[in-house]
Short mmCIF file of C-alpha atoms in Angstrom, two decimals:
data_model
loop_
_atom_site.label_atom_id
_atom_site.label_comp_id
_atom_site.label_asym_id
_atom_site.label_seq_id
_atom_site.Cartn_x
_atom_site.Cartn_y
_atom_site.Cartn_z
CA UNK K 78 8.74 -23.09 -5.39
CA UNK K 79 6.29 -25.92 -6.05
CA UNK K 80 3.82 -24.40 -3.59
CA UNK K 81 4.19 -21.01 -5.28
CA UNK K 82 3.58 -22.55 -8.69
CA UNK K 83 0.32 -24.02 -7.40
CA UNK K 84 -1.04 -20.88 -5.78
CA UNK K 85 0.09 -18.33 -8.38
CA UNK K 86 -2.50 -19.21 -11.06
CA UNK K 87 -5.27 -19.04 -8.45
CA UNK K 88 -4.15 -15.64 -7.17
CA UNK K 89 -3.75 -14.27 -10.71
CA UNK K 90 -7.21 -15.52 -11.70
CA UNK K 91 -8.84 -13.97 -8.60
CA UNK K 92 -6.97 -10.70 -9.19
CA UNK K 93 -8.24 -10.56 -12.79
CA UNK K 94 -11.81 -11.24 -11.59
CA UNK K 95 -11.57 -8.49 -8.96
CA UNK K 96 -10.15 -6.07 -11.53
CA UNK K 97 -13.00 -6.87 -13.91
CA UNK K 98 -15.49 -6.46 -11.07
CA UNK K 99 -14.01 -3.09 -10.21
CA UNK K 100 -14.48 -1.99 -13.83
CA UNK K 101 -18.07 -3.20 -14.06
CA UNK K 102 -19.51 -2.15 -10.67
CA UNK K 103 -20.65 1.41 -10.14
CA UNK K 104 -23.55 3.83 -10.22
CA UNK K 105 -23.68 3.82 -14.03
CA UNK K 106 -25.39 0.46 -14.46
CA UNK K 107 -24.79 -1.03 -17.93
CA UNK K 108 -24.45 -4.51 -19.46
CA UNK K 109 -20.96 -6.02 -19.43
CA UNK K 110 -20.63 -6.01 -23.21
CA UNK K 111 -21.67 -2.40 -23.49
CA UNK K 112 -19.31 -1.39 -20.69
CA UNK K 113 -16.34 -3.16 -22.31
CA UNK K 114 -17.14 -1.55 -25.65
CA UNK K 115 -17.31 1.87 -23.99
CA UNK K 116 -14.02 1.21 -22.20
CA UNK K 117 -12.26 0.49 -25.50
CA UNK K 118 -13.87 3.19 -27.66
CA UNK K 119 -14.44 5.89 -25.04
CA UNK K 120 -17.62 6.95 -26.84
CA UNK K 121 -20.45 8.71 -25.04
CA UNK K 122 -21.02 9.33 -21.32
CA UNK K 123 -20.45 5.66 -20.45
CA UNK K 124 -17.11 5.72 -22.28
CA UNK K 125 -15.99 8.69 -20.20
CA UNK K 126 -17.13 6.95 -17.02
CA UNK K 127 -15.19 3.79 -17.91
CA UNK K 128 -11.99 5.50 -19.05
CA UNK K 129 -11.87 8.49 -16.70
CA UNK K 130 -13.36 7.08 -13.48
CA UNK K 131 -13.46 3.29 -13.27
CA UNK K 132 -10.22 2.39 -15.08
CA UNK K 133 -8.02 4.71 -12.96
CA UNK K 134 -9.76 3.48 -9.81
CA UNK K 135 -9.15 -0.18 -10.69
CA UNK K 136 -5.53 0.43 -11.69
CA UNK K 137 -4.84 2.36 -8.48
CA UNK K 138 -6.47 -0.45 -6.50
CA UNK K 139 -3.96 -2.90 -7.96
CA UNK K 140 -1.04 -0.51 -7.43
CA UNK K 141 -1.98 0.19 -3.81
CA UNK K 142 -2.52 -3.49 -3.02
CA UNK K 143 0.66 -4.70 -4.71
CA UNK K 144 2.75 -1.99 -3.04
CA UNK K 145 1.40 -2.64 0.46
CA UNK K 146 1.34 -6.44 0.17
CA UNK K 147 4.85 -6.65 -1.30
CA UNK K 148 6.28 -4.17 1.21
CA UNK K 149 4.62 -5.95 4.13
CA UNK K 150 6.08 -9.32 3.12
CA UNK K 151 9.53 -7.75 2.66
CA UNK K 152 9.42 -6.02 6.05
CA UNK K 153 8.33 -9.21 7.80
CA UNK K 154 11.06 -11.16 6.03
CA UNK K 155 13.81 -8.67 6.81
CA UNK K 156 12.82 -8.14 10.45
CA UNK K 157 11.85 -11.82 10.89
CA UNK K 158 8.74 -10.62 12.67
CA UNK K 159 5.20 -11.51 11.50
CA UNK K 160 3.86 -8.32 13.11
CA UNK K 161 5.99 -6.01 10.95
CA UNK K 162 4.34 -3.91 8.24
CA UNK K 163 5.27 -0.95 5.98
CA UNK K 164 4.06 1.66 8.45
CA UNK K 165 6.62 0.53 11.02
CA UNK K 166 9.36 2.57 9.32
CA UNK K 167 7.23 5.69 9.19
CA UNK K 168 7.01 6.12 5.41
CA UNK K 169 3.22 6.20 5.17
CA UNK K 170 3.01 8.53 8.18
CA UNK K 171 5.53 10.91 6.62
CA UNK K 172 3.72 10.86 3.26
CA UNK K 173 0.46 11.63 5.06
CA UNK K 174 2.15 14.51 6.86
CA UNK K 175 3.34 15.98 3.56
CA UNK K 176 -0.17 15.79 2.13
CA UNK K 177 -1.73 17.27 5.27
CA UNK K 178 0.66 20.23 5.27
CA UNK K 179 -0.10 20.74 1.57
CA UNK K 180 -3.84 20.81 2.29
CA UNK K 181 -3.49 22.94 5.42
CA UNK K 182 -1.40 25.64 3.76
CA UNK K 183 -3.45 25.72 0.57
CA UNK K 184 -0.49 24.58 -1.52
CA UNK K 185 -2.58 21.64 -2.78
CA UNK K 186 -4.90 24.05 -4.61
CA UNK K 187 -2.15 25.64 -6.70
CA UNK K 188 -1.91 22.77 -9.23
CA UNK K 189 -3.18 19.20 -9.39
CA UNK K 190 0.26 17.66 -8.77
CA UNK K 191 0.92 19.67 -5.60
CA UNK K 192 -0.59 17.22 -3.12
CA UNK K 193 1.09 13.99 -4.34
CA UNK K 194 4.36 15.89 -4.83
CA UNK K 195 4.23 17.10 -1.22
CA UNK K 196 3.51 13.59 0.05
CA UNK K 197 6.34 12.06 -1.97
CA UNK K 198 8.76 14.77 -0.85
CA UNK K 199 7.92 14.09 2.80
CA UNK K 200 8.43 10.34 2.23
CA UNK K 201 11.87 11.08 0.74
CA UNK K 202 12.82 13.18 3.77
CA UNK K 203 11.68 10.32 6.02
CA UNK K 204 13.90 7.86 4.14
CA UNK K 205 16.95 10.09 4.55
CA UNK K 206 16.18 10.58 8.24
CA UNK K 207 15.66 6.86 8.87
CA UNK K 208 18.86 5.86 7.09
CA UNK K 209 20.77 8.56 8.98
CA UNK K 210 19.36 7.49 12.36
CA UNK K 211 19.92 3.79 11.67
CA UNK K 212 23.52 4.39 10.59
CA UNK K 213 25.55 2.31 8.13
CA UNK K 214 26.03 -0.60 10.56
CA UNK K 215 22.76 -0.56 12.47
CA UNK K 216 20.82 -3.82 12.71
CA UNK K 217 17.13 -4.55 12.34
CA UNK K 218 16.34 -3.30 15.85
CA UNK K 219 17.96 0.05 15.05
CA UNK K 220 15.85 0.31 11.90
CA UNK K 221 12.67 -0.39 13.86
CA UNK K 222 13.53 2.23 16.49
CA UNK K 223 14.39 4.81 13.81
CA UNK K 224 11.12 4.05 12.01
CA UNK K 225 9.08 4.34 15.21
CA UNK K 226 10.74 7.68 15.98
CA UNK K 227 10.00 9.04 12.51
CA UNK K 228 6.45 7.71 12.61
CA UNK K 229 5.83 9.30 16.02
CA UNK K 230 7.24 12.62 14.84
CA UNK K 231 5.11 12.54 11.68
CA UNK K 232 2.02 11.71 13.75
CA UNK K 233 2.70 14.57 16.17
CA UNK K 234 3.24 17.08 13.35
CA UNK K 235 0.07 15.85 11.60
CA UNK K 236 -1.90 16.43 14.82
CA UNK K 237 -0.34 19.89 15.11
CA UNK K 238 -1.36 20.72 11.54
CA UNK K 239 -4.92 19.65 12.30
CA UNK K 240 -4.90 21.64 15.54
CA UNK K 241 -3.75 24.79 13.73
CA UNK K 242 -6.00 24.32 10.72
CA UNK K 243 -7.29 27.77 9.66
CA UNK K 244 -10.91 26.74 9.18
CA UNK K 245 -13.20 23.74 9.72
CA UNK K 246 -13.46 23.08 5.99
CA UNK K 247 -9.70 22.52 5.74
CA UNK K 248 -9.86 20.18 8.73
CA UNK K 249 -12.75 18.30 7.13
CA UNK K 250 -10.80 17.89 3.88
CA UNK K 251 -7.67 16.73 5.70
CA UNK K 252 -9.49 14.14 7.82
CA UNK K 253 -11.34 12.75 4.81
CA UNK K 254 -8.13 12.50 2.79
CA UNK K 255 -6.39 10.67 5.64
CA UNK K 256 -9.14 8.03 5.69
CA UNK K 257 -7.93 6.74 2.32
CA UNK K 258 -9.93 6.37 -0.88
CA UNK K 259 -9.65 5.50 -4.56
CA UNK K 260 -12.67 7.57 -5.55
CA UNK K 261 -12.35 10.68 -7.74
CA UNK K 262 -8.89 9.72 -8.98
CA UNK K 263 -7.81 10.12 -12.61
CA UNK K 264 -5.21 8.63 -14.92
CA UNK K 265 -2.98 11.55 -13.95
CA UNK K 266 -2.72 10.05 -10.44
CA UNK K 267 -1.87 6.68 -11.97
CA UNK K 268 0.95 8.15 -14.07
CA UNK K 269 2.34 10.09 -11.10
CA UNK K 270 2.55 7.04 -8.85
CA UNK K 271 3.40 4.33 -11.40
CA UNK K 272 7.12 5.13 -11.99
CA UNK K 273 7.84 5.17 -8.25
CA UNK K 274 5.84 1.96 -7.76
CA UNK K 275 7.72 0.15 -10.54
CA UNK K 276 11.08 1.21 -9.10
CA UNK K 277 10.03 0.17 -5.60
CA UNK K 278 8.63 -3.17 -6.74
CA UNK K 279 11.81 -4.00 -8.68
CA UNK K 280 14.02 -3.12 -5.71
CA UNK K 281 11.99 -5.18 -3.24
CA UNK K 282 11.69 -8.15 -5.63
CA UNK K 283 15.49 -8.23 -5.98
CA UNK K 284 15.78 -8.95 -2.25
CA UNK K 285 14.31 -12.47 -2.46
CA UNK K 286 17.60 -14.40 -2.03
CA UNK K 287 18.75 -12.05 0.76
CA UNK K 288 15.47 -12.49 2.65
CA UNK K 289 15.75 -16.27 2.32
CA UNK K 290 19.22 -16.10 3.86
CA UNK K 291 18.06 -13.71 6.59
CA UNK K 292 15.43 -16.22 7.69
CA UNK K 293 18.38 -18.14 9.17
CA UNK K 294 19.56 -15.09 11.14
CA UNK K 295 21.70 -12.03 10.40
CA UNK K 296 25.00 -13.72 11.32
CA UNK K 297 24.28 -16.70 9.07
CA UNK K 298 23.19 -14.42 6.22
CA UNK K 299 26.38 -12.39 6.55
CA UNK K 300 28.45 -15.57 6.45
CA UNK K 301 26.65 -16.49 3.21
CA UNK K 302 27.86 -13.27 1.59
CA UNK K 303 24.74 -11.14 2.11
CA UNK K 304 25.58 -7.44 2.49
CA UNK K 305 23.21 -6.47 5.31
CA UNK K 306 23.70 -2.70 5.00
CA UNK K 307 23.01 -2.81 1.27
CA UNK K 308 19.97 -5.04 1.80
CA UNK K 309 18.56 -2.65 4.36
CA UNK K 310 19.10 0.38 2.12
CA UNK K 311 17.41 -1.30 -0.87
CA UNK K 312 14.52 -2.36 1.36
CA UNK K 313 13.93 1.07 2.87
CA UNK K 314 14.19 2.90 -0.46
CA UNK K 315 12.01 0.31 -2.24
CA UNK K 316 9.31 0.47 0.45
CA UNK K 317 9.48 4.26 0.51
CA UNK K 318 9.16 4.57 -3.27
CA UNK K 319 6.16 2.24 -3.59
CA UNK K 320 4.29 2.94 -0.34
CA UNK K 321 5.07 6.66 -0.46
CA UNK K 322 3.74 6.87 -4.02
CA UNK K 323 0.44 5.09 -3.34
CA UNK K 324 -0.10 6.97 -0.07
CA UNK K 325 0.44 10.19 -1.99
CA UNK K 326 -2.45 9.46 -4.35
CA UNK K 327 -4.82 7.35 -2.22
CA UNK K 328 -4.33 8.50 1.36
CA UNK K 329 -3.55 6.20 4.25
CA UNK K 330 -4.80 2.61 3.86
CA UNK K 331 -3.80 0.20 6.60
CA UNK K 332 -3.69 -3.51 7.43
CA UNK K 333 -2.97 -4.78 3.90
CA UNK K 334 0.77 -5.19 4.44
CA UNK K 335 0.12 -6.80 7.81
CA UNK K 336 -2.72 -9.18 7.00
CA UNK K 337 -1.96 -10.47 3.49
CA UNK K 338 1.47 -12.05 4.27
CA UNK K 339 -0.11 -13.71 7.33
CA UNK K 340 -2.85 -15.29 5.23
CA UNK K 341 -0.54 -16.53 2.46
CA UNK K 342 2.54 -17.56 4.44
CA UNK K 343 1.48 -21.18 4.93
CA UNK K 344 0.59 -21.55 1.24
CA UNK K 345 4.20 -20.84 0.21
CA UNK K 346 5.73 -22.82 3.11
CA UNK K 347 6.92 -19.59 4.74
CA UNK K 348 9.61 -19.06 2.07
CA UNK K 349 10.27 -15.27 2.08
CA UNK K 350 11.08 -14.94 -1.64
CA UNK K 351 7.90 -16.77 -2.64
CA UNK K 352 5.86 -14.80 -0.10
CA UNK K 353 6.88 -11.56 -1.82
CA UNK K 354 5.12 -12.45 -5.07
CA UNK K 355 2.15 -14.11 -3.36
CA UNK K 356 1.62 -11.08 -1.11
CA UNK K 357 1.85 -8.69 -4.05
CA UNK K 358 -0.99 -10.53 -5.80
CA UNK K 359 -2.93 -11.01 -2.55
CA UNK K 360 -2.62 -7.32 -1.70
CA UNK K 361 -4.09 -6.35 -5.07
CA UNK K 362 -6.99 -8.74 -4.50
CA UNK K 363 -7.68 -7.45 -0.99
CA UNK K 364 -7.73 -3.76 -1.95
CA UNK K 365 -9.85 -4.30 -5.07
CA UNK K 366 -12.31 -6.48 -3.12
CA UNK K 367 -12.58 -3.86 -0.36
CA UNK K 368 -13.09 -1.08 -2.91
CA UNK K 369 -15.86 -3.10 -4.57
CA UNK K 370 -17.44 -3.53 -1.11
CA UNK K 371 -17.32 0.26 -0.64
CA UNK K 372 -19.44 0.72 -3.76
CA UNK K 373 -21.87 -2.08 -2.90
CA UNK K 374 -22.44 -1.13 0.76
CA UNK K 375 -23.11 2.58 0.16
CA UNK K 376 -23.49 3.15 -3.60
CA UNK K 377 -24.49 6.77 -3.22
CA UNK K 378 -22.55 7.50 -0.02
CA UNK K 379 -18.96 8.49 0.67
CA UNK K 380 -17.71 5.45 2.55
CA UNK K 381 -13.91 5.51 2.63
CA UNK K 382 -11.74 2.57 1.59
CA UNK K 383 -9.43 3.04 4.57
CA UNK K 384 -12.38 2.71 6.95
CA UNK K 385 -13.61 -0.50 5.30
CA UNK K 386 -10.07 -1.91 5.28
CA UNK K 387 -9.74 -1.24 9.01
CA UNK K 388 -13.12 -2.84 9.72
CA UNK K 389 -12.04 -5.94 7.76
CA UNK K 390 -8.41 -5.99 8.79
CA UNK K 391 -8.62 -5.45 12.54
CA UNK K 392 -10.90 -8.44 13.34
CA UNK K 393 -8.99 -10.63 10.88
CA UNK K 394 -5.70 -9.64 12.48
CA UNK K 395 -7.05 -10.41 15.96
CA UNK K 396 -8.15 -13.82 14.69
CA UNK K 397 -4.72 -14.51 13.23
CA UNK K 398 -3.02 -13.50 16.48
CA UNK K 399 -5.35 -15.82 18.39
CA UNK K 400 -4.54 -18.72 16.04
CA UNK K 401 -0.78 -18.17 16.11
CA UNK K 402 -0.36 -16.87 19.65
CA UNK K 403 1.71 -19.91 20.64
CA UNK K 404 4.25 -19.18 17.92
CA UNK K 405 4.54 -15.52 18.90
CA UNK K 406 5.42 -16.15 22.52
#
């Protein structure tokens, strides 16, 4: 707890700086004071840019990062495996499948809520399927296998949808959506995802004591009064609600839930409950920083956040594996 108390103010300060940077950086170049005034009043073209474009983008950056970072730390704590991440239980893959089917069939064009609703519905189906496959008494290995099966099925069906796409423009739209981005999002997307994120965050945060006990092993945790089946159900539903919601509005963004807990684990002395909060803040920082990089690298281009995250995350993950390879053997 002492370690968490030391690092929390630093993470919060960096997150606030990244959020401010996300608000201030963009093609509409204006002084900070003028931008803040426009954000508050909403007057003129700059006011519309600040309130309708940059504010939703910054808020979604925080929501995506917190959801992925928090879920990644929870998955690693529950499975006691530093290589676990939210995608391992197939939620993000299922949400992507729902969105792809929506785009492929033209359902996404019927009304603005159609695409995120389809993605969230597919995530819900995945949760029910995973919990059914894992069974009421299945352990962590059963959960992993069920998640891998659902993820593989979602991936296969996504490939089939792309293969049967009626025209190249639909394929183009699907592929670009799957790359992940926070651009061209509105406050409507924020309001759609926020309730699910808040529910998911609250459920995952409540698992702190159970994850601390599980770090000693499932048998020990059970002897300490931890209900393993209930813990697993809360975890899966919490991850599905938060990760499914952000995937529904931002597309697929990887590596955050895998990398952030790795980076911060030593700063909280590997305590799972403390790592939850640290990873939530760290995830928000990582996504906002990457989204700022997107705008700085190609200001007038269409560089996708998911691509930048993969370019940052993959080498960093390889470096972390190299550093900790002795502990993984």
